[in-house]
Coordinates of C-alpha atoms and ligand atoms in Angstrom, one line a residue:
M1 CA -3.9 -160.4 118.9
T2 CA -0.9 -162.6 119.9
G3 CA 2.8 -161.7 121.0
T4 CA 5.4 -162.3 123.6
S5 CA 5.6 -159.9 126.5
S6 CA 6.6 -159.1 130.0
W7 CA 4.1 -158.7 132.9
R8 CA 4.3 -157.4 136.5
N9 CA 1.5 -156.8 138.8
W10 CA 0.5 -153.3 140.3
A11 CA 2.8 -154.1 143.5
G12 CA 5.6 -155.0 141.6
N13 CA 6.3 -157.8 143.5
Q14 CA 5.1 -160.6 140.8
R15 CA 6.9 -160.5 137.5
V16 CA 7.5 -162.7 134.2
A17 CA 9.2 -162.2 130.9
G18 CA 9.1 -163.9 127.7
V19 CA 5.5 -165.3 127.9
D20 CA 2.9 -165.4 125.1
V21 CA -0.1 -163.0 125.2
V22 CA -3.1 -163.4 123.9
H23 CA -5.9 -160.5 123.7
P24 CA -9.1 -162.4 122.8
A25 CA -11.9 -160.4 121.7
D26 CA -14.6 -162.9 122.1
A27 CA -15.2 -166.3 123.5
D28 CA -14.2 -168.2 120.3
E29 CA -11.0 -166.6 120.5
I30 CA -10.7 -167.5 123.9
A31 CA -11.6 -170.8 123.0
A32 CA -9.2 -171.2 120.5
A33 CA -6.2 -170.0 122.9
L34 CA -7.2 -172.6 125.6
V35 CA -7.3 -175.6 123.0
R36 CA -3.9 -174.5 121.3
A37 CA -2.5 -174.3 124.7
A38 CA -3.7 -177.5 125.6
E39 CA -2.5 -179.2 122.7
G40 CA 0.8 -177.9 123.1
G41 CA 1.1 -179.4 127.1
R42 CA 1.0 -175.3 127.8
R43 CA -0.2 -173.9 131.1
V44 CA -2.9 -170.8 130.8
R45 CA -3.3 -167.7 133.3
P46 CA -6.4 -165.5 132.4
I47 CA -5.2 -162.0 134.0
G48 CA -7.2 -158.7 134.7
S49 CA -5.6 -155.6 136.1
G50 CA -3.1 -157.5 138.0
H51 CA -4.1 -156.0 141.1
S52 CA -3.4 -159.5 143.1
F53 CA -0.3 -159.4 145.3
T54 CA 0.0 -163.3 145.1
A55 CA 1.2 -164.9 142.0
I56 CA -2.2 -166.2 141.3
G57 CA -2.1 -164.5 137.9
R58 CA 1.4 -165.2 137.1
P59 CA 1.7 -166.8 134.0
D60 CA 4.0 -169.8 133.2
D61 CA 3.6 -170.3 129.7
V62 CA 0.7 -168.1 128.0
Q63 CA -1.0 -165.2 129.6
V64 CA -5.0 -164.5 128.7
V65 CA -5.6 -160.7 128.5
L66 CA -9.3 -159.4 128.7
D67 CA -8.7 -156.1 127.6
R68 CA -10.4 -156.4 124.2
H69 CA -13.1 -158.4 126.1
D70 CA -14.6 -155.4 128.0
R71 CA -18.3 -154.5 126.6
L72 CA -21.5 -154.1 128.6
V73 CA -23.6 -156.7 127.2
G74 CA -27.3 -155.5 129.0
I75 CA -29.0 -154.5 131.6
D76 CA -32.5 -155.6 132.4
D77 CA -35.4 -154.0 134.1
S78 CA -34.4 -156.2 137.1
G79 CA -31.0 -154.7 137.6
L80 CA -29.5 -157.9 136.3
V81 CA -26.4 -156.3 134.5
T82 CA -24.2 -158.6 132.1
V83 CA -20.7 -157.8 131.2
Q84 CA -17.7 -159.0 129.4
S85 CA -15.2 -160.3 132.1
G86 CA -12.4 -157.8 131.2
M87 CA -14.5 -154.7 131.9
P88 CA -13.2 -152.7 135.0
L89 CA -15.4 -152.2 137.7
H90 CA -15.0 -148.4 137.5
R91 CA -16.5 -148.4 134.2
L92 CA -19.1 -151.0 135.2
N93 CA -20.0 -148.4 138.3
A94 CA -20.2 -145.9 135.5
E95 CA -22.6 -147.8 133.3
L96 CA -24.8 -148.5 136.2
A97 CA -24.9 -145.2 137.5
A98 CA -26.2 -144.0 134.0
R99 CA -29.1 -146.0 134.1
G100 CA -30.3 -145.8 137.7
W101 CA -28.6 -148.9 139.1
S102 CA -25.3 -149.3 141.7
L103 CA -23.8 -152.5 142.9
T104 CA -24.6 -153.2 146.5
N105 CA -21.1 -153.4 147.9
L106 CA -17.3 -152.4 146.7
G107 CA -13.8 -152.6 147.9
D108 CA -11.8 -149.7 148.7
I109 CA -10.5 -149.5 144.9
D110 CA -12.4 -149.9 141.7
R111 CA -9.7 -150.6 139.1
Q112 CA -9.6 -154.0 139.1
T113 CA -11.8 -156.0 136.1
V114 CA -14.9 -157.4 137.2
S115 CA -13.4 -161.0 136.7
G116 CA -10.5 -160.4 138.4
A117 CA -12.3 -159.1 141.7
L118 CA -14.8 -162.0 141.4
S119 CA -12.1 -164.7 140.7
T120 CA -10.2 -163.7 144.5
G121 CA -13.0 -162.8 146.5
T122 CA -12.8 -159.3 146.5
H123 CA -14.9 -157.8 149.3
G124 CA -15.7 -154.4 151.0
T125 CA -17.1 -154.0 154.6
G126 CA -20.9 -154.4 155.9
A127 CA -22.0 -156.8 158.5
R128 CA -25.2 -157.3 156.8
F129 CA -23.3 -157.5 153.3
G130 CA -21.7 -160.2 151.4
G131 CA -18.5 -159.4 148.7
L132 CA -18.6 -159.1 145.1
A133 CA -19.4 -162.8 144.3
T134 CA -22.6 -162.8 146.6
Q135 CA -24.0 -160.2 144.0
L136 CA -23.2 -163.0 141.2
R137 CA -26.1 -164.4 139.4
A138 CA -24.7 -166.2 136.4
L139 CA -21.7 -166.9 134.6
A140 CA -20.4 -167.9 131.0
L141 CA -17.3 -170.1 131.2
V142 CA -14.9 -171.0 128.0
L143 CA -13.5 -174.4 129.7
P144 CA -9.9 -176.0 128.8
D145 CA -11.5 -178.3 126.1
G146 CA -13.0 -174.7 124.1
S147 CA -16.6 -175.4 125.3
L148 CA -18.7 -172.8 126.6
L149 CA -20.4 -173.6 129.9
R150 CA -23.4 -171.2 131.3
C151 CA -23.8 -171.9 135.1
S152 CA -26.4 -170.0 137.5
A153 CA -28.4 -171.4 140.6
E154 CA -30.5 -172.9 138.0
E155 CA -28.2 -174.6 135.2
N156 CA -25.3 -176.4 136.1
P157 CA -25.7 -175.2 140.0
E158 CA -22.5 -177.2 141.6
V159 CA -20.3 -175.4 138.9
F160 CA -21.9 -172.1 139.7
A161 CA -21.4 -172.5 143.5
A162 CA -17.7 -173.3 143.3
A163 CA -16.8 -170.6 140.0
R164 CA -18.5 -167.6 142.5
I165 CA -15.1 -167.5 143.6
G166 CA -13.1 -169.8 141.3
L167 CA -9.3 -168.4 141.6
G168 CA -9.3 -168.7 137.5
A169 CA -8.9 -172.3 138.3
L170 CA -12.2 -173.4 136.9
G171 CA -12.6 -171.7 133.2
V172 CA -11.9 -168.8 131.4
I173 CA -14.9 -166.1 132.3
D174 CA -16.3 -165.2 129.1
T175 CA -19.1 -163.1 130.7
V176 CA -20.5 -162.3 134.1
T177 CA -24.0 -161.6 135.2
L178 CA -24.4 -159.5 138.4
Q179 CA -27.6 -158.2 140.3
A180 CA -27.6 -154.4 140.7
E181 CA -29.8 -152.5 143.0
P182 CA -31.6 -149.2 142.4
A183 CA -29.1 -146.5 142.9
F184 CA -28.4 -145.0 146.3
A185 CA -26.2 -142.8 148.1
L186 CA -24.0 -143.2 151.2
R187 CA -23.7 -140.8 154.1
A188 CA -19.8 -140.8 155.1
E189 CA -19.1 -140.2 158.6
E190 CA -15.1 -140.4 159.2
G191 CA -13.1 -139.4 162.2
P192 CA -10.4 -140.1 164.6
A193 CA -11.1 -142.7 167.1
R194 CA -9.0 -144.6 169.9
L195 CA -8.2 -148.3 169.3
G196 CA -9.0 -149.4 172.7
E197 CA -12.4 -147.9 172.5
L198 CA -13.1 -149.5 169.0
L199 CA -12.2 -153.0 170.6
D200 CA -13.9 -152.8 173.4
G201 CA -17.4 -151.9 171.7
F202 CA -16.1 -153.9 168.5
E203 CA -18.8 -155.9 167.4
E204 CA -21.4 -152.9 168.7
F205 CA -19.2 -150.3 166.3
M206 CA -18.9 -152.4 163.4
T207 CA -22.7 -153.5 163.2
S208 CA -23.5 -149.7 163.8
T209 CA -24.4 -148.7 160.5
D210 CA -24.7 -150.5 157.0
H211 CA -20.7 -150.0 155.9
V212 CA -18.2 -149.8 158.9
E213 CA -14.6 -150.0 159.1
F214 CA -11.4 -148.6 160.4
Y215 CA -7.6 -147.9 160.2
W216 CA -5.4 -148.4 162.9
F217 CA -1.9 -146.3 162.9
P218 CA 0.4 -149.0 164.4
H219 CA 2.7 -147.3 166.8
T220 CA 0.0 -145.3 168.4
S221 CA -3.7 -146.0 169.7
R222 CA -5.3 -143.8 167.0
C223 CA -7.6 -144.9 164.4
L224 CA -9.7 -143.4 161.3
A225 CA -13.2 -145.0 161.9
K226 CA -15.3 -144.6 158.9
R227 CA -19.3 -145.1 159.0
N228 CA -21.1 -144.9 155.7
T229 CA -24.7 -145.4 155.6
R230 CA -27.2 -145.9 152.9
V231 CA -29.6 -143.2 152.0
P232 CA -32.3 -142.8 149.4
L233 CA -30.8 -140.6 146.3
S234 CA -34.1 -138.4 146.6
E235 CA -32.3 -137.1 150.0
G236 CA -30.1 -135.1 147.7
L237 CA -26.0 -135.3 147.5
T238 CA -23.5 -132.7 149.4
P239 CA -20.4 -134.1 148.3
L240 CA -17.2 -132.9 149.2
P241 CA -15.9 -129.7 147.9
R242 CA -13.7 -130.4 145.5
W243 CA -10.6 -128.6 146.8
R244 CA -11.2 -130.8 150.1
G245 CA -11.4 -133.9 148.2
V246 CA -8.5 -132.9 146.3
W247 CA -6.4 -131.8 149.7
E248 CA -7.4 -134.9 151.8
D249 CA -7.8 -137.6 149.2
E250 CA -5.0 -136.9 146.7
V251 CA -2.7 -134.3 148.8
L252 CA -2.7 -136.1 152.4
S253 CA -3.9 -139.4 151.6
N254 CA -1.5 -140.1 148.9
A255 CA 1.2 -137.6 148.2
V256 CA 2.0 -136.8 151.9
F257 CA 1.7 -140.3 152.8
A258 CA 4.0 -141.1 150.3
G259 CA 6.6 -139.1 151.6
I260 CA 6.3 -140.4 154.9
V261 CA 6.8 -144.0 153.9
A262 CA 9.9 -142.8 152.0
A263 CA 10.9 -140.9 155.0
G264 CA 10.5 -144.3 156.9
R265 CA 12.1 -146.1 154.1
R266 CA 15.4 -144.1 154.9
R267 CA 14.9 -144.1 158.7
P268 CA 13.1 -147.1 160.0
A269 CA 13.7 -145.8 163.4
A270 CA 11.4 -142.8 162.7
I271 CA 8.5 -144.6 161.5
P272 CA 6.5 -144.5 165.1
R273 CA 6.7 -140.8 165.4
L274 CA 5.9 -140.5 161.6
A275 CA 2.9 -143.0 162.2
A276 CA 1.9 -140.5 165.0
F277 CA 2.1 -137.8 162.3
A278 CA 0.1 -139.4 159.7
S279 CA -2.5 -140.6 162.0
G280 CA -3.2 -137.1 162.9
G281 CA -3.5 -135.6 159.4
L282 CA -7.1 -136.5 158.6
G283 CA -9.7 -134.9 160.8
P284 CA -13.5 -135.3 160.9
R285 CA -15.8 -134.8 157.8
T286 CA -19.1 -135.9 156.8
W287 CA -20.7 -136.0 153.2
T288 CA -23.3 -137.6 151.0
D289 CA -22.4 -138.8 147.5
A290 CA -23.2 -141.5 144.9
S291 CA -22.9 -145.1 146.6
H292 CA -19.8 -145.9 144.2
R293 CA -18.0 -142.6 144.9
V294 CA -17.9 -143.0 148.5
F295 CA -17.1 -146.8 148.3
V296 CA -13.7 -146.2 146.8
S297 CA -10.9 -144.4 147.0
R298 CA -7.4 -143.7 144.9
R299 CA -4.2 -145.9 146.0
R300 CA -1.3 -143.9 144.6
V301 CA 1.2 -145.1 147.1
R302 CA 2.1 -148.7 146.1
F303 CA 2.2 -151.5 149.0
L304 CA 2.0 -155.4 149.7
E305 CA -0.5 -156.5 152.0
M306 CA -1.8 -159.8 153.5
E307 CA -5.6 -160.2 155.0
Y308 CA -6.8 -162.6 157.1
A309 CA -10.5 -163.3 157.5
V310 CA -11.4 -164.5 161.0
P311 CA -14.3 -165.5 163.0
R312 CA -15.8 -161.9 163.8
A313 CA -15.6 -162.3 167.6
E314 CA -11.7 -163.4 167.3
A315 CA -10.8 -160.1 165.7
P316 CA -10.2 -157.9 168.9
A317 CA -7.8 -160.3 170.7
I318 CA -5.5 -160.4 167.3
L319 CA -5.5 -156.5 167.0
T320 CA -4.4 -156.3 170.8
E321 CA -1.7 -158.5 170.1
L322 CA -0.7 -156.3 167.0
H323 CA -0.9 -153.4 169.1
R324 CA 1.4 -154.8 171.7
I325 CA 3.8 -156.4 169.1
A326 CA 4.3 -152.7 167.2
K327 CA 4.5 -151.2 170.8
A328 CA 7.2 -153.2 171.7
G329 CA 9.1 -152.2 168.3
E330 CA 9.0 -155.8 167.3
F331 CA 8.2 -154.5 163.9
R332 CA 7.9 -151.1 162.4
A333 CA 4.7 -150.8 160.3
A334 CA 4.7 -147.7 158.3
F335 CA 1.3 -148.5 157.0
P336 CA -2.2 -148.3 158.7
V337 CA -4.0 -151.7 159.6
E338 CA -7.6 -151.9 157.8
V339 CA -10.4 -153.6 160.0
R340 CA -13.7 -154.7 158.2
V341 CA -16.6 -157.0 158.4
A342 CA -18.7 -159.1 156.3
A343 CA -21.7 -161.3 156.3
A344 CA -21.8 -165.2 156.3
D345 CA -22.1 -166.6 152.7
D346 CA -22.5 -169.8 151.3
I347 CA -19.6 -170.0 148.7
P348 CA -17.2 -172.8 148.6
L349 CA -14.0 -171.0 148.7
S350 CA -15.3 -167.5 149.9
T351 CA -13.1 -166.2 153.0
A352 CA -16.7 -165.4 154.6
S353 CA -18.1 -168.9 154.0
G354 CA -20.6 -170.1 156.4
R355 CA -19.3 -167.4 159.2
E356 CA -20.0 -164.1 160.4
T357 CA -16.4 -162.5 159.4
A358 CA -13.9 -159.8 160.2
Y359 CA -10.9 -158.9 157.9
I360 CA -7.9 -157.5 159.3
A361 CA -5.3 -156.3 156.5
A362 CA -1.7 -155.5 157.5
H363 CA 0.2 -153.4 154.9
V364 CA 4.0 -152.6 154.1
P365 CA 5.4 -150.2 151.6
A366 CA 6.3 -152.1 148.2
R367 CA 10.1 -153.3 147.9
T368 CA 9.9 -153.8 151.6
D369 CA 10.3 -157.3 153.7
P370 CA 6.9 -157.9 155.6
G371 CA 9.0 -160.2 157.6
A372 CA 7.7 -160.6 161.1
W373 CA 4.6 -158.2 160.4
F374 CA 3.1 -160.7 158.3
A375 CA 4.3 -163.4 160.1
A376 CA 2.7 -162.6 163.6
L377 CA -0.8 -161.6 161.8
E378 CA -0.5 -165.2 159.8
S379 CA 0.3 -167.2 163.0
M380 CA -2.5 -165.6 165.1
A381 CA -5.0 -165.9 162.4
G382 CA -4.3 -169.3 161.9
D383 CA -4.7 -169.9 165.5
V384 CA -8.6 -169.4 164.7
G385 CA -9.1 -170.7 161.5
G386 CA -7.9 -167.6 159.8
R387 CA -8.5 -167.7 155.8
P388 CA -6.3 -165.5 153.8
H389 CA -7.7 -163.4 150.7
W390 CA -6.9 -165.4 147.5
G391 CA -5.3 -162.5 146.1
K392 CA -3.2 -161.1 149.1
L393 CA 0.2 -162.6 150.6
H394 CA 0.2 -165.3 152.2
G395 CA 2.2 -168.8 153.0
L396 CA -0.1 -171.3 153.0
D397 CA -0.6 -174.5 150.9
A398 CA -3.2 -176.9 149.7
A399 CA -3.4 -179.3 152.9
T400 CA -3.5 -176.3 155.5
L401 CA -6.3 -174.2 153.2
R402 CA -8.1 -177.6 153.4
T403 CA -8.5 -177.4 157.1
R404 CA -10.0 -174.0 156.8
Y405 CA -12.2 -174.5 154.4
P406 CA -14.8 -177.0 155.1
R407 CA -16.1 -176.9 151.5
F408 CA -12.6 -177.4 150.0
D409 CA -12.8 -180.7 148.5
E410 CA -16.0 -179.8 146.6
F411 CA -14.2 -177.2 144.9
T412 CA -11.2 -179.3 143.7
A413 CA -13.5 -182.0 142.4
V414 CA -15.2 -179.5 140.3
R415 CA -11.8 -178.6 139.0
A416 CA -10.7 -182.0 138.4
R417 CA -13.9 -182.2 136.3
L418 CA -13.5 -179.2 134.2
D419 CA -9.9 -179.3 134.0
P420 CA -8.4 -182.9 134.4
A421 CA -5.3 -182.0 132.5
G422 CA -4.6 -178.9 134.6
V423 CA -4.4 -176.7 131.8
L424 CA -5.5 -173.5 134.2
G425 CA -2.8 -173.4 136.2
N426 CA 0.6 -172.1 137.4
A427 CA 3.1 -172.9 140.5
H428 CA 0.7 -170.4 142.6
L429 CA -2.3 -172.6 142.2
D430 CA -0.4 -175.9 142.5
R431 CA 0.5 -174.6 145.9
V432 CA -2.8 -173.4 147.3
L433 CA -5.0 -176.0 145.4
G434 CA -2.7 -178.8 145.1
P435 CA -2.2 -180.4 141.7
V436 CA -5.6 -181.3 139.7
G437 CA -7.1 -184.3 141.0
C438 CA -5.9 -184.2 144.3
Ligands
LIG501 C1 -4.4 -151.1 146.1 C2 -5.6 -152.2 145.7 C3 -6.8 -152.2 146.5 C4 -7.5 -153.2 146.8 N1 -8.5 -153.3 147.5 C5 -9.3 -154.2 148.0 C6 -10.5 -154.3 148.4 O1 -10.8 -153.3 149.2 N2 -11.0 -155.6 148.8 C7 -10.8 -156.8 148.6 O2 -11.2 -158.1 148.4 N3 -9.5 -156.8 147.8 C8 -9.0 -155.6 147.3 N4 -7.6 -155.7 146.8 C9 -7.2 -157.1 146.1 C10 -7.8 -157.0 144.6 O3 -9.3 -156.7 144.5 C11 -7.8 -158.4 143.9 O4 -6.6 -159.2 143.9 C12 -8.3 -158.6 142.6 O5 -8.3 -160.3 142.3 C13 -7.4 -157.8 141.6 O6 -8.4 -157.7 140.4 P1 -7.6 -157.9 139.1 O7 -8.7 -157.5 138.1 O8 -6.5 -157.0 139.2 O9 -7.3 -159.2 138.6 P2 -6.1 -160.0 138.7 O10 -5.2 -159.6 140.0 O11 -5.3 -159.9 137.1 O12 -6.5 -161.6 138.8 C14 -6.7 -162.5 139.8 C15 -7.4 -163.6 139.6 O13 -8.3 -163.8 138.7 C16 -8.2 -164.4 137.5 N5 -8.8 -164.0 136.3 C17 -8.9 -162.8 135.8 N6 -9.6 -162.6 134.8 C18 -10.4 -163.4 134.7 C19 -11.1 -164.1 133.7 N7 -11.6 -163.7 132.9 N8 -11.5 -165.8 133.7 C20 -11.3 -166.3 135.1 N9 -10.1 -165.8 135.8 C21 -9.5 -164.6 135.5 C22 -7.0 -164.4 137.3 O14 -6.2 -165.5 136.8 C23 -6.1 -164.3 138.9 O15 -6.4 -165.9 139.3 C24 -6.9 -154.6 146.3 C25 -5.7 -154.7 145.4 C26 -4.9 -153.5 145.3 C27 -3.7 -153.5 144.6

């Protein structure tokens, strides 16, 4: 299936019109699209569900949409699950749950495709746990010359190392194989907390159980803390009553929050009072449910996001300074700041590569200028070697990113080998990776 179309991402800040769009149904059709583009000197971007805020998936010429390439290939007895690249995470979670398996860790939402999420280093929280790419065991990539390359720790290991977080710059992913684990439940404990206390005991709090995070409401000292503890399914589930889930997660977290954001847009001066109101809305609650239902939430209010990964010990000082900036009224931020952690991993372009990591994510409503708020985070994170999420807004280029990733050149060497003509590129990749071969 081919055609010409326009495209926009989830947040609406990346758009393009009049690009050629291909919907391949198998590896041969992906290969044909790549070879055709290469012969015509055109550039290709594969796309998932368009949830990246950066222009990483914005096509210059040809867009390859994997929505017809989204089936389960198989699950073996050890929990190795293989899926086609366009499968959304929520469907993968359902397929796994139906067979008694779970992914080890997930981010906040499950609307991304598995390949899109892997390609930008999507992560959740957990001091002992890595992002989604640490669960990856094998990939099949369609290369720009149309050949199919399988890679894993045993087969083409140097390609596998780079392609675990490949930015869609090494090939179009045909299938991915992830290691699932026996299904488990999470006991969720959520409740209000004070920023000062969380920062004073930051390491202790963030490592106090399996998956810990908090949201801080700028202009206040108030936070919403979330602690999720892994428990066996055999202990039984005590999910939130349906009315409470709808009221708190749909009405308060989405509908009321949308109203607060809209009011802040009309009257920016009211944002600090609105933030205090928003932070007071969510009280303590505890429940136990299947892991994928606890990890993810619905995000209906559209926003723009910047997220920096910093050495874990540096996070409290950055948050303290952001608190000062918000208090001084230098910027009015209606959205909470999200704070998470991850274990060090060994993936060249992972934001947690080689170091214990804390993530600090700032948000502003869609169609708002993030101006000084994002600039302050970017500057402070930069002072401590911060690495931006590949799918979230940042202003860095290849020269700076090379200094933040000790294995940057290892990645670009694999890219130059697999895609010497730069078929899998766009203006954004030129900026963050440099032209092919540099
Ligand atoms: C509401 C919201 C919540 C989010 N929460 C989190 C979170 O909790 N944690 C986190 O880390 N991130 C989070 N993100 C960011 C998001 O996970 C990433 O941007 C992710 O890449 C989006 O997946 P996607 O399928 O939409 O990919 P897209 O944005 O469509 O594409 C991302 C990249 O993947 C490439 N790609 C897609 N398919 C293929 C393929 N078959 N082969 C090769 N390359 C491919 C694209 O070319 C592009 O470079 C969130 C984003 C939003 C909007």
